[in-house]
């Protein structure tokens, strides 16, 4: 597997220097003296005292000194992160007032800077044959949290370790050093562990993916860092990484811990509640991070993340995950904010051959349309999706723009193919999710409203006369009664401010379509109406015929792809 990212510790960047650094400060000597604090012969060392002394020392000197001090401590005491310098201990001493917040921030920046500049001690990881499979550093010790088993106490301790680590690095949000560390350390974890088949411990690989997500999610103002890391992966790598984030992160959520904490002796002993331990679902948080920024890297990452419902569908299924709805909502937000980039990626009618199955050629448009259908199923026609209105608006705007391109004097063959892909994906999504739609009257009404908006959006404003709109919608729903009902309304049926059908007009359509029926639209009626709405406003009959032919190929292509 080839990785596009560079190893985070090579080559080191120049360290900042400060001419005011006292000459008496010697990182090696100071580390030696610090490790003697709290040292008790034949008894357990006073780790709190040593951590407090570290808090005092780390605030001395310049950035270079602080980074070298951290490196020297870890060189002389490789087990420091497992004993006296744990995030949990330091966080606790900050809460008790024994270490100031500024000292913890300095610690985080010192550790981050030492990592960024290649100062932390490293060692090789070898497999059973003695082959080098990865390079590790002192921070990687946290990856082994929770790998001893799935018993209650182990799960509680693992959740506590991850929560404390998140809080430790979440402090100095606007630190340039910590921001650089977020990307560097995440890349290291992904390359050396999460996606490294040479690591044979699956729990360590899940922990690495989860910890990478925790680090990337730590500063909600820096979604650009997450976007840059994810856009550096190819589609297969991103799918595998997000699957591990979802699997590893589920052990840290409130939904999972509510089942565990009440029976934990450790939680009872330390007076720990679910809120003390839980972290948000890291997979949905990472998707949301990318949705917050607009950059080429974010658009590239969003286009790949949009294929997750097709490639890793189980992470969006409530049968397989307690956090499925959070991920669906995050995907809805991602689509709302990056709809153009996502649809540009998934609606290209490309006939490039990418394989074969059962003597049939597989072409790129088949995969893309299938992936689009899976995406639309959860963001466009899932009535519980929090941002459904915004996602439908994105599709509406995109379809309208395609129609405008097609209706130009010179026409646009690419746009016709894209519109057919949009139709095929939407039709497939309705087929997948119609059973849940028909069980909810409000969801059916919203679907009907969306179909109407799609149809009317294809008509130029100057042509939106009452008569012509009524005739058009009668054709869309294959119902002369719809036309008669709209013509029978007093006043305008188009809202001049929005260019869309008025609420009264939509209600009139619903009354006609749903008359004497248990549901507003059957699956076939909904599919037919949606296809007609997608094509409404196309003025050239030859273009319409071509789009219908493309759309038929797309529908058949989806079936071939999924065989």
Coordinates of C-alpha atoms in Angstrom, one line a residue:
X1 CA 0.0 0.0 0.0
X2 CA 1.4 3.4 -1.0
X3 CA 0.8 6.4 1.2
X4 CA 0.9 9.9 0.0
X5 CA 1.8 11.3 3.4
X6 CA 5.4 11.9 4.6
X7 CA 6.7 10.5 7.9
X8 CA 5.8 13.1 10.5
X9 CA 9.2 13.2 12.1
X10 CA 11.5 13.5 9.1
X11 CA 13.1 15.8 8.3
X12 CA 13.0 18.0 11.4
X13 CA 12.2 21.7 10.9
X14 CA 14.4 24.4 12.4
X15 CA 13.6 25.1 16.1
X16 CA 12.6 28.6 17.3
X17 CA 15.3 30.2 19.4
X18 CA 15.2 32.9 22.0
X19 CA 18.4 34.8 22.8
X20 CA 17.0 35.5 26.3
X21 CA 17.1 31.9 27.3
X22 CA 19.0 31.7 30.6
X23 CA 22.4 30.0 30.2
X24 CA 21.7 28.1 33.4
X25 CA 19.0 26.0 31.8
X26 CA 20.3 22.6 30.7
X27 CA 17.5 20.3 29.4
X28 CA 19.5 17.1 30.1
X29 CA 20.5 18.1 33.6
X30 CA 17.1 19.6 34.4
X31 CA 15.4 16.4 33.2
X32 CA 17.7 14.3 35.5
X33 CA 16.9 16.5 38.5
X34 CA 13.2 16.5 37.7
X35 CA 13.1 12.7 37.6
X36 CA 14.5 12.7 41.1
X37 CA 11.6 14.7 42.5
X38 CA 9.4 12.4 44.5
X39 CA 11.8 9.5 44.3
X40 CA 11.3 7.2 47.3
X41 CA 13.5 4.2 47.9
X42 CA 11.5 1.0 48.5
X43 CA 8.2 2.9 48.2
X44 CA 6.2 4.2 45.3
X45 CA 7.4 7.5 44.0
X46 CA 5.4 10.6 44.6
X47 CA 4.2 11.1 41.0
X48 CA 2.1 14.1 41.8
X49 CA 5.1 16.0 43.1
X50 CA 7.1 15.1 40.0
X51 CA 4.3 16.3 37.7
X52 CA 4.0 19.6 39.6
X53 CA 7.7 20.1 39.3
X54 CA 7.4 19.4 35.6
X55 CA 4.7 22.1 35.4
X56 CA 7.1 24.5 36.9
X57 CA 10.1 23.6 34.7
X58 CA 8.1 23.6 31.4
X59 CA 7.4 27.3 31.9
X60 CA 11.0 28.2 31.9
X61 CA 13.1 29.2 28.9
X62 CA 12.1 29.3 25.2
X63 CA 10.2 26.9 22.9
X64 CA 13.5 25.1 22.1
X65 CA 14.3 24.5 25.7
X66 CA 10.8 23.2 26.4
X67 CA 10.9 20.8 23.5
X68 CA 14.4 19.5 24.5
X69 CA 13.3 19.1 28.1
X70 CA 10.4 16.9 27.0
X71 CA 12.7 14.8 24.8
X72 CA 15.2 14.4 27.5
X73 CA 12.6 13.3 30.0
X74 CA 11.3 10.6 27.6
X75 CA 14.9 9.6 26.8
X76 CA 15.8 9.1 30.4
X77 CA 12.4 7.7 31.5
X78 CA 10.7 6.0 28.5
X79 CA 7.8 5.0 30.7
X80 CA 6.9 8.5 31.8
X81 CA 3.6 8.6 29.8
X82 CA 2.6 5.4 31.6
X83 CA 3.4 6.6 35.1
X84 CA 3.8 10.1 36.3
X85 CA 3.3 12.2 33.1
X86 CA -0.1 10.8 32.2
X87 CA -2.8 13.1 30.8
X88 CA -5.2 12.0 33.6
X89 CA -2.7 12.9 36.3
X90 CA -1.9 16.3 34.8
X91 CA -5.5 17.1 34.1
X92 CA -6.4 16.2 37.7
X93 CA -3.7 18.4 39.1
X94 CA -4.9 21.3 36.9
X95 CA -8.4 20.8 38.3
X96 CA -7.2 20.8 41.9
X97 CA -5.2 23.9 41.3
X98 CA -1.7 22.4 41.8
X99 CA -0.7 22.9 38.2
X100 CA -1.9 26.1 36.4
X101 CA -3.7 25.9 33.1
X102 CA -0.8 27.8 31.5
X103 CA 1.6 25.1 32.5
X104 CA -0.6 22.4 30.9
X105 CA -0.7 24.4 27.7
X106 CA 3.1 24.7 27.8
X107 CA 3.3 20.9 28.3
X108 CA 1.0 20.3 25.3
X109 CA 3.0 22.7 23.2
X110 CA 6.3 21.3 24.4
X111 CA 5.3 17.7 23.6
X112 CA 3.8 18.8 20.2
X113 CA 6.9 20.8 19.3
X114 CA 9.2 17.9 20.3
X115 CA 7.1 15.6 18.1
X116 CA 7.0 18.0 15.1
X117 CA 10.7 18.5 15.2
X118 CA 11.7 14.8 15.4
X119 CA 13.0 15.0 19.0
X120 CA 11.0 12.3 20.6
X121 CA 12.7 8.9 21.0
X122 CA 11.6 6.4 18.4
X123 CA 12.0 2.6 18.0
X124 CA 11.2 0.1 15.3
X125 CA 8.3 -2.3 15.4
X126 CA 9.1 -5.8 14.1
X127 CA 6.9 -8.7 13.2
X128 CA 7.4 -12.3 14.1
X129 CA 9.9 -12.7 11.3
X130 CA 12.0 -9.8 12.5
X131 CA 11.0 -7.5 9.7
X132 CA 10.5 -3.8 10.4
X133 CA 6.8 -3.0 9.9
X134 CA 6.5 0.4 11.5
X135 CA 8.3 3.1 13.5
X136 CA 6.9 4.0 16.9
X137 CA 7.5 6.8 19.4
X138 CA 6.7 7.5 23.0
X139 CA 3.3 8.9 22.3
X140 CA 2.2 5.6 20.8
X141 CA 1.9 4.0 24.2
X142 CA -1.7 5.3 24.3
X143 CA -2.6 2.9 21.5
X144 CA -2.4 -0.1 23.7
X145 CA -5.1 1.2 26.0
X146 CA -8.1 -1.2 26.2
X147 CA -6.4 -3.9 24.2
X148 CA -6.3 -6.4 27.1
X149 CA -9.9 -7.4 26.5
X150 CA -13.6 -6.4 26.5
X151 CA -14.4 -6.7 30.2
X152 CA -16.2 -3.9 31.9
X153 CA -13.2 -2.5 33.8
X154 CA -11.0 -2.5 30.8
X155 CA -13.5 -0.6 28.8
X156 CA -14.0 2.0 31.5
X157 CA -10.2 2.5 31.8
X158 CA -9.8 2.8 28.1
X159 CA -12.6 5.4 27.8
X160 CA -11.0 7.4 30.7
X161 CA -7.6 7.3 29.0
X162 CA -8.9 8.5 25.7
X163 CA -11.1 11.2 27.3
X164 CA -8.1 12.5 29.3
X165 CA -5.8 12.5 26.3
X166 CA -8.4 14.5 24.3
X167 CA -8.7 17.1 27.1
X168 CA -5.0 17.4 27.4
X169 CA -4.4 18.3 23.7
X170 CA -7.7 20.3 23.4
X171 CA -6.5 23.1 25.7
X172 CA -4.3 25.4 23.5
X173 CA -6.7 25.5 20.6
X174 CA -5.0 28.4 18.8
X175 CA -1.4 27.1 19.2
X176 CA 0.4 26.9 15.9
X177 CA 2.6 24.1 17.3
X178 CA -0.3 22.0 18.4
X179 CA -2.2 22.6 15.2
X180 CA 0.8 21.3 13.2
X181 CA 1.0 18.4 15.6
X182 CA -2.6 17.4 14.9
X183 CA -1.9 16.8 11.2
X184 CA 1.6 15.2 11.8
X185 CA 0.5 12.8 14.5
X186 CA -2.7 11.8 12.7
X187 CA -0.7 11.0 9.6
X188 CA 1.8 9.0 11.7
X189 CA -1.0 7.0 13.3
X190 CA -2.7 6.3 10.0
X191 CA 0.4 5.2 8.1
X192 CA 2.1 3.2 10.9
X193 CA -0.9 1.6 12.5
X194 CA -4.4 2.1 11.3
X195 CA -3.8 1.2 7.6
X196 CA -0.6 -0.9 8.2
X197 CA -1.3 -4.5 7.5
X198 CA 2.0 -5.4 9.2
X199 CA 0.4 -4.6 12.6
X200 CA -1.5 -7.8 13.5
X201 CA -3.4 -6.4 16.5
X202 CA -6.7 -5.2 15.2
X203 CA -7.6 -3.4 18.4
X204 CA -4.4 -1.4 18.2
X205 CA -5.2 -0.4 14.6
X206 CA -8.7 0.7 15.7
X207 CA -7.3 2.7 18.6
X208 CA -4.9 4.4 16.2
X209 CA -7.7 5.4 13.8
X210 CA -9.8 6.6 16.8
X211 CA -6.9 8.5 18.3
X212 CA -6.1 10.1 14.9
X213 CA -9.7 11.3 14.8
X214 CA -9.7 12.6 18.3
X215 CA -6.6 14.7 17.5
X216 CA -8.1 16.0 14.3
X217 CA -11.4 16.7 16.0
X218 CA -9.8 18.5 18.9
X219 CA -10.0 22.0 17.5
X220 CA -13.4 22.7 15.9
X221 CA -11.9 25.8 14.2
X222 CA -9.4 23.8 12.2
X223 CA -11.4 21.5 10.0
X224 CA -8.8 22.3 7.3
X225 CA -6.3 20.0 9.1
X226 CA -8.7 17.1 9.0
X227 CA -9.5 17.8 5.3
X228 CA -5.8 17.9 4.4
X229 CA -5.2 14.6 6.1
X230 CA -8.2 12.8 4.6
X231 CA -7.6 14.2 1.1
X232 CA -4.1 12.7 1.2
X233 CA -5.7 9.2 1.3
X234 CA -7.1 7.3 -1.7
X235 CA -10.7 6.1 -1.6
X236 CA -9.9 2.6 -0.4
X237 CA -7.6 4.0 2.4
X238 CA -10.3 6.5 3.5
X239 CA -13.0 3.8 3.6
X240 CA -10.8 1.5 5.7
X241 CA -9.7 4.3 8.0
X242 CA -13.3 5.6 8.6
X243 CA -14.5 2.0 9.3
X244 CA -11.8 1.7 12.0
X245 CA -12.7 5.1 13.4
X246 CA -16.3 4.1 13.7
X247 CA -15.5 0.8 15.3
X248 CA -12.9 2.0 17.7
X249 CA -14.8 5.2 18.6
X250 CA -18.0 3.4 19.5
X251 CA -16.5 2.2 22.8
X252 CA -16.1 5.9 23.9
X253 CA -19.6 7.2 23.3
X254 CA -22.2 7.9 25.9
X255 CA -24.6 5.4 24.3
X256 CA -22.1 2.5 24.8
X257 CA -20.9 3.7 28.3
X258 CA -24.4 3.9 29.6
X259 CA -24.5 0.1 29.4
X260 CA -21.1 -0.3 31.1
X261 CA -20.5 2.3 33.7
X262 CA -23.2 1.3 36.2
X263 CA -21.6 -2.1 36.6
X264 CA -18.0 -0.9 36.9
X265 CA -16.1 -1.1 40.2
X266 CA -13.6 1.4 38.9
X267 CA -16.3 3.9 38.1
X268 CA -17.8 3.4 41.6
X269 CA -14.4 3.7 43.3
X270 CA -13.4 6.9 41.4
X271 CA -17.0 8.4 41.4
X272 CA -17.0 8.4 37.6
X273 CA -20.2 9.0 35.6
X274 CA -20.8 8.6 31.9
X275 CA -20.4 12.3 31.3
X276 CA -16.9 12.1 32.9
X277 CA -15.8 9.5 30.4
X278 CA -17.7 9.9 27.1
X279 CA -16.6 11.5 23.9
X280 CA -18.8 12.3 20.9
X281 CA -18.8 9.8 18.1
X282 CA -15.5 10.3 16.4
X283 CA -16.6 9.2 12.9
X284 CA -19.5 11.7 12.8
X285 CA -17.3 14.4 14.3
X286 CA -14.7 13.9 11.7
X287 CA -17.2 14.2 8.8
X288 CA -18.5 17.3 10.4
X289 CA -15.0 18.8 10.7
X290 CA -14.6 18.5 6.9
X291 CA -18.0 20.0 6.4
X292 CA -17.0 23.2 8.2
X293 CA -14.4 24.4 5.7
X294 CA -14.3 25.3 2.1
X295 CA -11.0 24.5 0.4
X296 CA -9.9 22.2 -2.5
X297 CA -8.8 19.6 0.1
X298 CA -12.1 19.8 1.9
X299 CA -14.0 19.3 -1.4
X300 CA -11.8 16.4 -2.3
X301 CA -12.3 14.8 1.1
X302 CA -16.0 15.4 1.0
X303 CA -16.3 13.7 -2.4
X304 CA -14.6 10.6 -1.0
X305 CA -16.6 10.7 2.3
X306 CA -19.8 10.8 0.3
X307 CA -19.1 7.3 -0.9
X308 CA -19.1 5.9 2.6
X309 CA -22.8 4.9 2.6
X310 CA -22.1 2.7 -0.4
X311 CA -18.7 1.4 0.7
X312 CA -19.1 1.1 4.5
X313 CA -22.9 1.1 4.8
X314 CA -23.0 -0.7 8.2
X315 CA -21.6 2.4 10.0
X316 CA -24.8 4.2 9.0
X317 CA -27.1 1.4 10.0
X318 CA -28.8 1.4 13.5
X319 CA -28.7 -2.4 13.4
X320 CA -25.0 -2.2 13.6
X321 CA -24.2 1.0 15.4
X322 CA -25.7 3.0 18.2
X323 CA -24.4 6.2 16.6
X324 CA -25.8 5.6 13.1
X325 CA -28.1 8.7 13.3
X326 CA -25.2 11.0 14.3
X327 CA -23.3 9.8 11.2
X328 CA -26.3 10.3 9.0
X329 CA -26.8 13.8 10.3
X330 CA -23.1 14.6 9.8
X331 CA -23.3 13.3 6.2
X332 CA -26.3 15.5 5.6
X333 CA -24.3 18.5 6.9
X334 CA -21.4 17.5 4.7
X335 CA -23.6 17.3 1.6
X336 CA -25.3 20.6 2.4
X337 CA -22.0 22.4 2.6
X338 CA -20.3 20.6 -0.3
X339 CA -23.1 19.5 -2.6
X340 CA -21.6 20.8 -5.8
X341 CA -18.2 19.1 -5.2
X342 CA -20.0 15.8 -4.2
X343 CA -22.4 15.9 -7.1
X344 CA -19.8 16.8 -9.6
X345 CA -17.9 13.7 -8.5
X346 CA -20.8 11.3 -8.6
X347 CA -22.8 12.5 -11.6
X348 CA -20.2 12.3 -14.4
X349 CA -21.6 9.9 -17.0
X350 CA -18.2 8.2 -17.6
X351 CA -18.3 5.0 -19.7
X352 CA -14.7 4.2 -18.8
X353 CA -14.4 0.4 -18.2
X354 CA -13.3 -0.4 -14.7
X355 CA -13.7 -4.2 -14.7
X356 CA -16.2 -7.0 -15.5
X357 CA -18.7 -9.1 -13.7
X358 CA -20.6 -12.1 -15.1
X359 CA -19.5 -11.3 -18.6
X360 CA -20.8 -7.8 -18.3
X361 CA -18.4 -4.8 -18.6
X362 CA -18.4 -2.6 -15.5
X363 CA -18.2 1.1 -16.3
X364 CA -17.4 4.0 -14.0
X365 CA -20.9 5.5 -14.3
X366 CA -22.4 2.3 -12.8
X367 CA -20.4 2.6 -9.6
X368 CA -20.9 6.3 -9.3
X369 CA -24.7 6.0 -9.8
X370 CA -24.9 3.2 -7.3
X371 CA -22.8 5.2 -4.8
X372 CA -25.1 8.2 -5.4
X373 CA -28.2 6.2 -4.7
X374 CA -26.7 4.9 -1.4
X375 CA -25.9 8.5 -0.4
X376 CA -29.3 9.9 -1.4
X377 CA -31.0 7.1 0.6
X378 CA -29.6 8.5 3.8
X379 CA -29.4 12.3 3.1
X380 CA -32.2 13.0 0.7
X381 CA -35.0 10.6 1.6
X382 CA -34.3 9.8 5.2
X383 CA -36.9 11.8 7.1
X384 CA -34.9 11.7 10.3
X385 CA -31.9 13.3 8.7
X386 CA -31.4 16.7 10.5
X387 CA -30.4 18.7 7.4
X388 CA -32.8 17.2 4.9
X389 CA -34.1 20.5 3.8
X390 CA -30.7 21.8 3.0
X391 CA -29.7 18.7 1.2
X392 CA -32.8 18.8 -1.0
X393 CA -32.1 22.5 -1.7
X394 CA -28.6 21.5 -2.9
X395 CA -30.0 18.9 -5.3
X396 CA -32.7 21.3 -6.4
X397 CA -30.1 24.0 -7.2
X398 CA -27.8 21.5 -9.0
X399 CA -30.6 20.1 -11.1
X400 CA -31.8 23.6 -12.0
X401 CA -28.3 24.6 -13.1
X402 CA -28.0 21.4 -15.3
X403 CA -31.3 22.2 -17.0
X404 CA -30.1 25.8 -17.7
X405 CA -27.0 24.4 -19.4
X406 CA -29.0 21.9 -21.4
X407 CA -31.4 24.6 -22.6
X408 CA -28.7 26.9 -24.0
X409 CA -28.6 27.4 -27.8
X410 CA -25.4 25.2 -28.0
X411 CA -26.8 22.6 -25.6
X412 CA -24.6 20.6 -23.2
X413 CA -24.2 16.8 -23.6
X414 CA -22.3 16.5 -20.4
X415 CA -25.1 18.1 -18.4
X416 CA -27.6 15.7 -20.0
X417 CA -25.5 12.8 -18.7
X418 CA -25.3 14.4 -15.3
X419 CA -29.0 14.9 -15.1
X420 CA -29.6 11.3 -16.0
X421 CA -27.2 10.2 -13.3
X422 CA -29.0 12.5 -10.8
X423 CA -32.3 10.9 -11.9
X424 CA -30.9 7.4 -11.6
X425 CA -29.4 8.0 -8.2
X426 CA -32.6 9.6 -6.8
X427 CA -34.8 6.8 -8.3
X428 CA -32.6 4.2 -6.7
X429 CA -32.7 5.9 -3.3
X430 CA -36.5 6.1 -3.4
X431 CA -36.6 2.4 -4.2
X432 CA -34.3 1.6 -1.3
X433 CA -36.1 3.7 1.3
X434 CA -39.7 3.9 0.3
X435 CA -41.0 1.6 2.9
X436 CA -39.9 3.9 5.7
X437 CA -41.2 6.9 3.8
X438 CA -44.7 5.5 3.3
X439 CA -45.1 4.9 7.0
X440 CA -44.8 8.6 7.8
X441 CA -47.4 10.9 6.4
X442 CA -45.3 14.0 7.0
X443 CA -42.4 12.4 5.1
X444 CA -44.6 11.7 2.1
X445 CA -45.8 15.3 2.1
X446 CA -42.3 16.5 2.1
X447 CA -41.4 14.2 -0.7
X448 CA -44.3 15.4 -2.8
X449 CA -43.2 19.0 -2.1
X450 CA -39.7 18.2 -3.2
X451 CA -40.9 16.7 -6.4
X452 CA -43.0 19.7 -7.1
X453 CA -40.1 22.1 -6.4
X454 CA -37.9 20.1 -8.8
X455 CA -40.5 20.3 -11.5
X456 CA -41.2 24.0 -11.2
X457 CA -37.5 24.8 -10.9
X458 CA -37.0 23.8 -14.5
X459 CA -39.3 26.4 -15.8
X460 CA -38.0 29.9 -16.6
X461 CA -39.6 32.6 -14.4
X462 CA -41.2 34.3 -17.3
X463 CA -43.0 31.0 -18.2
X464 CA -44.4 30.3 -14.8
X465 CA -48.0 31.3 -15.7
X466 CA -50.7 29.6 -13.7
X467 CA -52.0 27.7 -16.7
X468 CA -48.7 26.3 -17.9
X469 CA -47.6 25.3 -14.4
X470 CA -50.8 23.5 -13.8
X471 CA -50.5 21.6 -17.1
X472 CA -46.9 20.7 -16.3
X473 CA -47.6 19.3 -12.8
X474 CA -50.5 17.4 -14.2
X475 CA -48.1 15.7 -16.5
X476 CA -45.5 15.1 -13.7
X477 CA -48.1 13.3 -11.6
X478 CA -49.9 11.8 -14.6
X479 CA -53.1 13.2 -13.3
X480 CA -55.5 15.6 -15.1
X481 CA -57.1 16.1 -11.7
X482 CA -54.0 17.8 -10.5
X483 CA -54.2 20.3 -13.3
X484 CA -57.8 21.0 -12.6
X485 CA -57.2 21.5 -8.9
X486 CA -54.5 24.0 -9.5
X487 CA -56.5 25.9 -12.1
X488 CA -59.4 26.0 -9.7
X489 CA -57.4 27.9 -7.0
X490 CA -58.0 31.6 -6.8
X491 CA -55.0 33.8 -7.2
X492 CA -51.4 32.9 -8.0
X493 CA -50.0 29.5 -7.4
X494 CA -46.3 30.6 -7.7
X495 CA -44.7 32.5 -4.9
X496 CA -43.0 35.4 -6.6
X497 CA -40.4 35.7 -3.9
X498 CA -39.2 32.1 -4.1
X499 CA -40.3 31.1 -7.6
X500 CA -41.8 27.9 -6.1
X501 CA -45.3 26.7 -5.7
X502 CA -47.3 28.2 -2.9
X503 CA -48.2 26.1 0.2
X504 CA -51.8 26.3 -0.8
X505 CA -51.1 24.9 -4.2
X506 CA -49.0 22.0 -2.8
X507 CA -51.8 21.2 -0.4
X508 CA -54.2 21.0 -3.3
X509 CA -52.0 18.6 -5.1
X510 CA -51.6 16.4 -2.0
X511 CA -55.4 16.2 -1.6
X512 CA -55.8 15.1 -5.2
X513 CA -52.9 12.6 -5.3
X514 CA -53.8 11.1 -1.9
X515 CA -57.6 10.8 -2.5
X516 CA -58.9 7.4 -1.7
X517 CA -55.3 6.1 -1.1
X518 CA -53.6 4.8 2.0
X519 CA -50.5 6.7 0.9
X520 CA -49.9 9.8 -1.1
X521 CA -47.8 8.1 -3.8
X522 CA -46.9 4.5 -4.4
X523 CA -43.3 3.7 -5.0
X524 CA -43.8 3.5 -8.7
X525 CA -45.8 6.8 -8.8
X526 CA -43.1 8.5 -6.7
X527 CA -40.3 7.3 -9.0
X528 CA -42.2 8.3 -12.1
X529 CA -43.1 11.7 -10.8
X530 CA -39.5 12.3 -9.7
X531 CA -38.1 11.4 -13.1
X532 CA -40.7 13.7 -14.8
X533 CA -39.8 16.5 -12.4
X534 CA -36.1 16.1 -13.1
X535 CA -36.7 16.5 -16.8
X536 CA -39.4 19.3 -16.6
X537 CA -38.4 22.4 -18.4
X538 CA -36.1 20.7 -21.0
X539 CA -37.3 22.4 -24.2
X540 CA -35.8 20.2 -26.9
X541 CA -37.5 16.9 -27.5
X542 CA -34.3 15.3 -28.8
X543 CA -32.6 16.3 -25.6
X544 CA -35.4 14.7 -23.6
X545 CA -35.2 11.5 -25.5
X546 CA -31.4 11.4 -25.0
X547 CA -31.7 12.0 -21.2
X548 CA -34.4 9.2 -21.0
X549 CA -32.0 6.8 -22.8
X550 CA -29.1 7.8 -20.5
X551 CA -31.3 7.4 -17.4
X552 CA -32.4 3.9 -18.5
X553 CA -28.7 2.9 -19.0
X554 CA -28.0 4.3 -15.5
X555 CA -30.7 2.3 -13.8
X556 CA -29.6 -0.9 -15.6
X557 CA -26.0 -0.1 -14.7
X558 CA -26.8 0.2 -11.0
X559 CA -28.4 -3.3 -11.1
X560 CA -25.4 -4.7 -12.9
X561 CA -23.0 -3.1 -10.4
X562 CA -24.8 -4.6 -7.4
X563 CA -25.2 -8.1 -8.7

